[in-house]
Short mmCIF file of C-alpha atoms in Angstrom, two decimals:
data_model
loop_
_atom_site.label_atom_id
_atom_site.label_comp_id
_atom_site.label_asym_id
_atom_site.label_seq_id
_atom_site.Cartn_x
_atom_site.Cartn_y
_atom_site.Cartn_z
CA LEU J 138 -9.74 6.96 7.86
CA SER J 139 -8.49 3.56 6.54
CA GLY J 140 -7.22 1.38 9.31
CA GLY J 141 -8.77 3.55 12.03
CA GLY J 142 -11.59 2.68 14.38
CA PHE J 143 -14.57 4.38 16.00
CA GLY J 144 -16.96 3.00 18.62
CA ALA J 145 -17.97 -0.55 18.29
CA LYS J 146 -20.04 -2.64 15.91
CA GLY J 147 -23.74 -1.89 16.75
CA THR J 148 -23.09 1.75 17.96
CA ALA J 149 -25.98 3.97 16.79
CA LEU J 150 -25.29 7.40 15.31
CA LYS J 151 -28.29 9.81 15.42
CA ILE J 152 -28.96 13.40 14.31
CA VAL J 153 -30.82 15.46 17.04
CA GLN J 154 -32.17 18.91 15.84
CA GLY J 155 -34.06 21.11 18.31
CA GLY J 156 -34.38 18.11 20.67
CA VAL J 157 -36.03 16.01 18.08
CA ALA J 158 -34.43 12.89 16.94
CA GLY J 159 -33.89 12.48 13.17
CA ALA J 160 -31.98 10.24 10.89
CA SER J 161 -29.76 7.57 12.52
CA PHE J 162 -27.31 4.93 11.40
CA THR J 163 -26.02 1.76 13.20
CA LEU J 164 -22.29 0.81 12.70
CA THR J 165 -21.86 -2.59 11.22
CA SER J 166 -18.02 -2.61 11.61
CA ALA J 167 -15.69 -0.98 14.25
CA THR J 168 -12.84 -0.38 11.74
CA GLY J 169 -12.27 1.63 8.68
CA PRO J 170 -12.14 2.66 6.01
CA PHE J 171 -15.56 4.37 6.76
CA THR J 172 -17.21 7.78 6.38
CA CYS J 173 -20.49 8.87 7.97
CA GLY J 174 -21.69 12.29 6.86
CA MET J 175 -24.56 14.17 8.64
CA LEU J 176 -25.66 16.57 5.95
CA PRO J 177 -27.21 20.02 6.46
CA ASP J 178 -30.59 18.73 5.43
CA GLY J 179 -30.66 16.28 8.23
CA SER J 180 -29.93 13.27 6.24
CA ILE J 181 -27.13 10.72 6.81
CA GLU J 182 -24.74 9.46 4.16
CA THR J 183 -22.41 6.54 4.75
CA TYR J 184 -19.44 5.23 2.66
CA ASP J 185 -17.17 2.26 3.01
CA SER J 186 -14.29 4.49 2.06
CA VAL J 187 -12.59 7.75 3.16
CA THR J 188 -14.95 10.21 1.48
CA ALA J 189 -14.88 13.99 1.22
CA ILE J 190 -18.48 15.44 0.87
CA ALA J 191 -18.76 18.76 -0.88
CA ILE J 192 -21.56 20.54 0.87
CA ASN J 193 -20.80 24.21 -0.25
CA SER J 194 -19.93 25.46 -3.66
CA GLY J 195 -16.13 26.17 -3.93
CA ASP J 196 -12.82 24.81 -4.99
CA PHE J 197 -11.51 21.28 -4.52
CA THR J 198 -8.55 22.78 -2.50
CA ALA J 199 -10.76 24.76 -0.06
CA ALA J 200 -11.48 23.16 3.26
CA GLY J 201 -14.68 25.14 3.56
CA THR J 202 -16.10 23.32 0.43
CA PHE J 203 -16.33 20.05 2.38
CA LEU J 204 -18.31 18.74 5.36
CA GLY J 205 -16.29 19.08 8.54
CA GLY J 206 -13.59 21.10 6.94
CA PHE J 207 -12.18 18.00 5.41
CA ALA J 208 -10.51 18.87 2.12
CA PRO J 209 -8.84 15.86 0.36
CA SER J 210 -5.10 15.80 0.30
CA ALA J 211 -2.19 13.57 -0.50
CA ASP J 212 -1.77 12.77 3.14
CA ILE J 213 -5.38 12.12 4.01
CA CYS J 214 -5.86 10.21 0.75
CA SER J 215 -2.75 8.01 0.91
CA GLY J 216 -5.08 4.96 0.89
CA GLY J 217 -7.43 6.42 -1.59
CA CYS J 218 -10.49 8.79 -1.12
CA GLY J 219 -13.87 9.12 -2.70
CA ILE J 220 -15.47 12.58 -3.44
CA GLU J 221 -19.28 13.08 -3.22
CA VAL J 222 -20.79 16.39 -4.54
CA ILE J 223 -24.38 16.80 -3.10
CA SER J 224 -27.27 18.42 -4.92
CA GLY J 225 -27.15 22.18 -5.25
CA VAL J 226 -23.37 22.38 -5.00
CA THR J 227 -20.81 23.25 -7.67
CA LEU J 228 -17.35 21.80 -7.17
CA SER J 229 -14.49 23.56 -9.00
CA THR J 230 -11.16 21.99 -9.75
CA ALA J 231 -9.36 25.34 -10.88
CA GLY J 232 -7.20 25.29 -7.80
CA LEU J 233 -5.59 21.89 -8.77
CA ASN J 234 -3.96 23.60 -11.81
CA GLY J 235 -4.83 20.89 -14.36
CA ALA J 236 -3.90 17.77 -12.51
CA LEU J 237 -5.21 15.64 -9.63
CA ASN J 238 -1.94 14.29 -8.17
CA PHE J 239 -3.04 12.05 -5.38
CA ASP J 240 -5.21 9.07 -5.03
CA ILE J 241 -9.00 9.86 -5.62
CA THR J 242 -10.73 6.55 -6.45
CA SER J 243 -14.22 7.93 -7.19
CA ILE J 244 -16.07 11.21 -7.81
CA THR J 245 -19.82 11.07 -7.60
CA VAL J 246 -21.97 14.01 -8.65
CA ALA J 247 -25.52 13.90 -7.51
CA THR J 248 -28.60 15.04 -9.30
CA GLY J 249 -28.63 18.80 -9.21
CA ALA J 250 -24.83 19.09 -8.53
CA THR J 251 -22.17 20.40 -10.81
CA PHE J 252 -18.49 19.23 -11.25
CA GLN J 253 -16.31 21.67 -13.12
CA LEU J 254 -13.24 20.03 -14.49
CA GLY J 255 -10.10 22.09 -15.55
CA THR J 256 -9.08 25.73 -15.11
CA PRO J 257 -10.86 28.49 -17.04
CA GLY J 258 -8.67 29.79 -19.77
CA ALA J 259 -6.03 27.02 -19.37
CA SER J 260 -5.25 25.02 -22.56
CA THR J 261 -3.42 22.21 -20.74
CA GLY J 262 -6.54 20.01 -20.11
CA PHE J 263 -6.85 18.01 -16.91
CA LYS J 264 -5.03 14.83 -15.78
CA PHE J 265 -6.07 12.14 -13.26
CA SER J 266 -3.00 10.67 -11.80
CA SER J 267 -4.60 7.53 -10.50
CA ALA J 268 -7.44 5.25 -11.75
CA VAL J 269 -10.79 6.94 -10.97
CA THR J 270 -14.52 6.25 -11.47
CA LEU J 271 -16.48 9.29 -12.39
CA SER J 272 -20.25 8.84 -11.84
CA ILE J 273 -22.22 11.73 -13.00
CA SER J 274 -26.01 11.98 -12.18
CA GLY J 275 -25.94 15.76 -12.26
CA HIS J 276 -23.63 17.89 -14.54
CA MET J 277 -20.03 17.73 -15.37
CA SER J 278 -18.51 20.55 -17.40
CA PHE J 279 -14.99 20.90 -18.90
CA VAL J 280 -14.16 24.56 -18.45
CA GLY J 281 -10.58 24.70 -19.94
CA SER J 282 -9.85 26.34 -23.36
CA GLY J 283 -7.91 23.29 -24.66
CA GLY J 284 -6.24 19.98 -23.96
CA TYR J 285 -7.54 16.67 -23.10
CA ILE J 286 -9.10 14.96 -20.09
CA ARG J 287 -6.46 12.34 -19.31
CA LEU J 288 -7.35 9.10 -17.67
CA PRO J 289 -5.15 6.16 -16.68
CA PRO J 290 -6.00 2.48 -17.25
CA GLY J 291 -8.59 1.03 -14.74
CA SER J 292 -10.76 4.20 -14.98
CA ASP J 293 -14.54 4.58 -15.72
CA PHE J 294 -16.65 7.52 -16.88
CA ASN J 295 -20.35 6.94 -16.31
CA ILE J 296 -23.35 9.40 -16.98
CA THR J 297 -26.66 8.21 -15.81
CA ALA J 298 -29.96 9.06 -17.43
CA GLY J 299 -30.63 12.69 -16.53
CA GLY J 300 -26.94 13.41 -16.08
CA ALA J 301 -24.99 15.46 -18.67
CA PHE J 302 -21.46 16.43 -19.81
CA SER J 303 -20.80 19.74 -21.51
CA SER J 304 -17.92 21.89 -22.71
CA ALA J 305 -17.61 25.13 -24.74
CA ILE J 306 -15.03 23.42 -26.95
CA SER J 307 -14.92 19.84 -28.44
CA VAL J 308 -12.92 17.75 -25.93
CA SER J 309 -11.53 14.28 -26.05
CA ILE J 310 -10.47 11.78 -23.43
CA GLU J 311 -6.89 10.62 -23.67
CA ILE J 312 -5.76 7.25 -22.02
CA PHE J 313 -2.27 7.29 -20.78
CA ASP J 314 0.30 4.92 -19.20
CA LEU J 315 1.06 5.85 -15.68
CA LEU J 316 4.74 4.69 -15.89
CA THR J 317 5.73 6.23 -19.21
CA GLY J 318 3.20 9.18 -19.43
CA LEU J 319 2.65 8.04 -23.05
CA ALA J 320 -0.89 8.08 -24.55
CA ILE J 321 -2.36 4.67 -25.25
CA GLY J 322 -4.68 4.16 -28.34
CA PRO J 323 -6.72 6.81 -30.13
CA LEU J 324 -8.39 9.80 -28.52
CA GLN J 325 -11.98 9.22 -27.39
CA THR J 326 -14.06 12.11 -28.47
CA LEU J 327 -16.66 13.50 -26.11
CA GLY J 328 -17.52 16.51 -28.19
CA THR J 329 -19.34 19.44 -26.50
CA LEU J 330 -22.42 17.69 -25.09
CA ILE J 331 -23.57 14.42 -23.87
CA SER J 332 -27.09 14.30 -22.58
CA GLY J 333 -30.51 12.64 -23.12
CA GLY J 334 -29.48 9.19 -22.00
CA THR J 335 -26.77 7.20 -20.43
CA PHE J 336 -23.06 7.12 -21.35
CA THR J 337 -20.37 4.69 -20.30
CA LEU J 338 -16.59 4.68 -20.98
CA SER J 339 -14.57 1.94 -19.38
CA VAL J 340 -10.84 1.57 -19.52
CA SER J 341 -9.31 -1.88 -18.77
CA ALA J 342 -6.16 -2.48 -16.96
CA SER J 343 -4.37 -2.95 -20.31
CA GLY J 344 -5.83 0.35 -21.76
CA SER J 345 -8.53 -1.00 -23.97
CA VAL J 346 -11.60 1.20 -24.06
CA THR J 347 -15.28 0.19 -24.17
CA ILE J 348 -17.95 2.71 -24.91
CA GLY J 349 -21.71 2.38 -24.71
CA GLY J 350 -24.91 4.10 -23.65
CA THR J 351 -28.19 5.58 -24.93
CA ALA J 352 -27.32 9.20 -25.17
CA ALA J 353 -27.57 10.78 -28.71
CA GLY J 354 -24.71 9.88 -30.99
CA VAL J 355 -23.20 7.28 -28.66
CA SER J 356 -22.32 3.83 -30.24
CA SER J 357 -21.05 0.78 -28.54
CA THR J 358 -17.37 0.32 -29.42
CA THR J 359 -14.32 -1.49 -28.06
CA GLU J 360 -10.83 -0.31 -28.98
CA MET J 361 -7.54 -2.09 -28.09
CA PRO J 362 -4.49 -0.12 -26.80
CA ALA J 363 -1.59 0.97 -28.85
CA THR J 364 1.02 3.35 -27.49
CA ARG J 365 1.42 6.75 -29.36
CA SER J 366 3.26 9.90 -28.54
CA ILE J 367 2.10 11.94 -25.62
CA GLY J 368 -0.72 14.47 -25.93
CA GLY J 369 -2.25 17.39 -24.19
#
């Protein structure tokens, strides 16, 4: 965790399976934040943050979804957490009931992984209550029946070449002020599918939005903030 410590600089961590040494990693610092995940395939992933690694398909709120039974929570993530969804895993957010109300700073979806945003049948959309960076190399799907994806200033939404976003309904991103709850500027329409190239949506600290990428239908734009009434 952030502020914690483990071992000493230069300590080597190594996976041993059936008496055979596998992947290893050498600590470069003795203090956190830091996460070292020894994955089921024998590989090691390291992060300079407190990171929950989804290794089993399941809900965001279920400890069994994550490596080591470490499900992110407000207490654990008081200093911010990252989320990593590995290949072959589907991470659902249905149990969050439409809102991520603690500090998740990043969500990374690997090639071959799926991130399901929202609650099936719910028309309230999904709200991130702190600035977040969404990095999609796999598939992100919006599964709600209505509402917006609500992001605060300082957030980023990135789809790499080979990644994709889909929704059964046309969905938009709404930027909102964390203090007032009011929407900032116009809605940013995602539609029902983004694929076949890259996509970036970056929200500045003031709420201005810059969009770019090579996916079909994406054009580079920058829109300045203007407060409007609260939305979905």
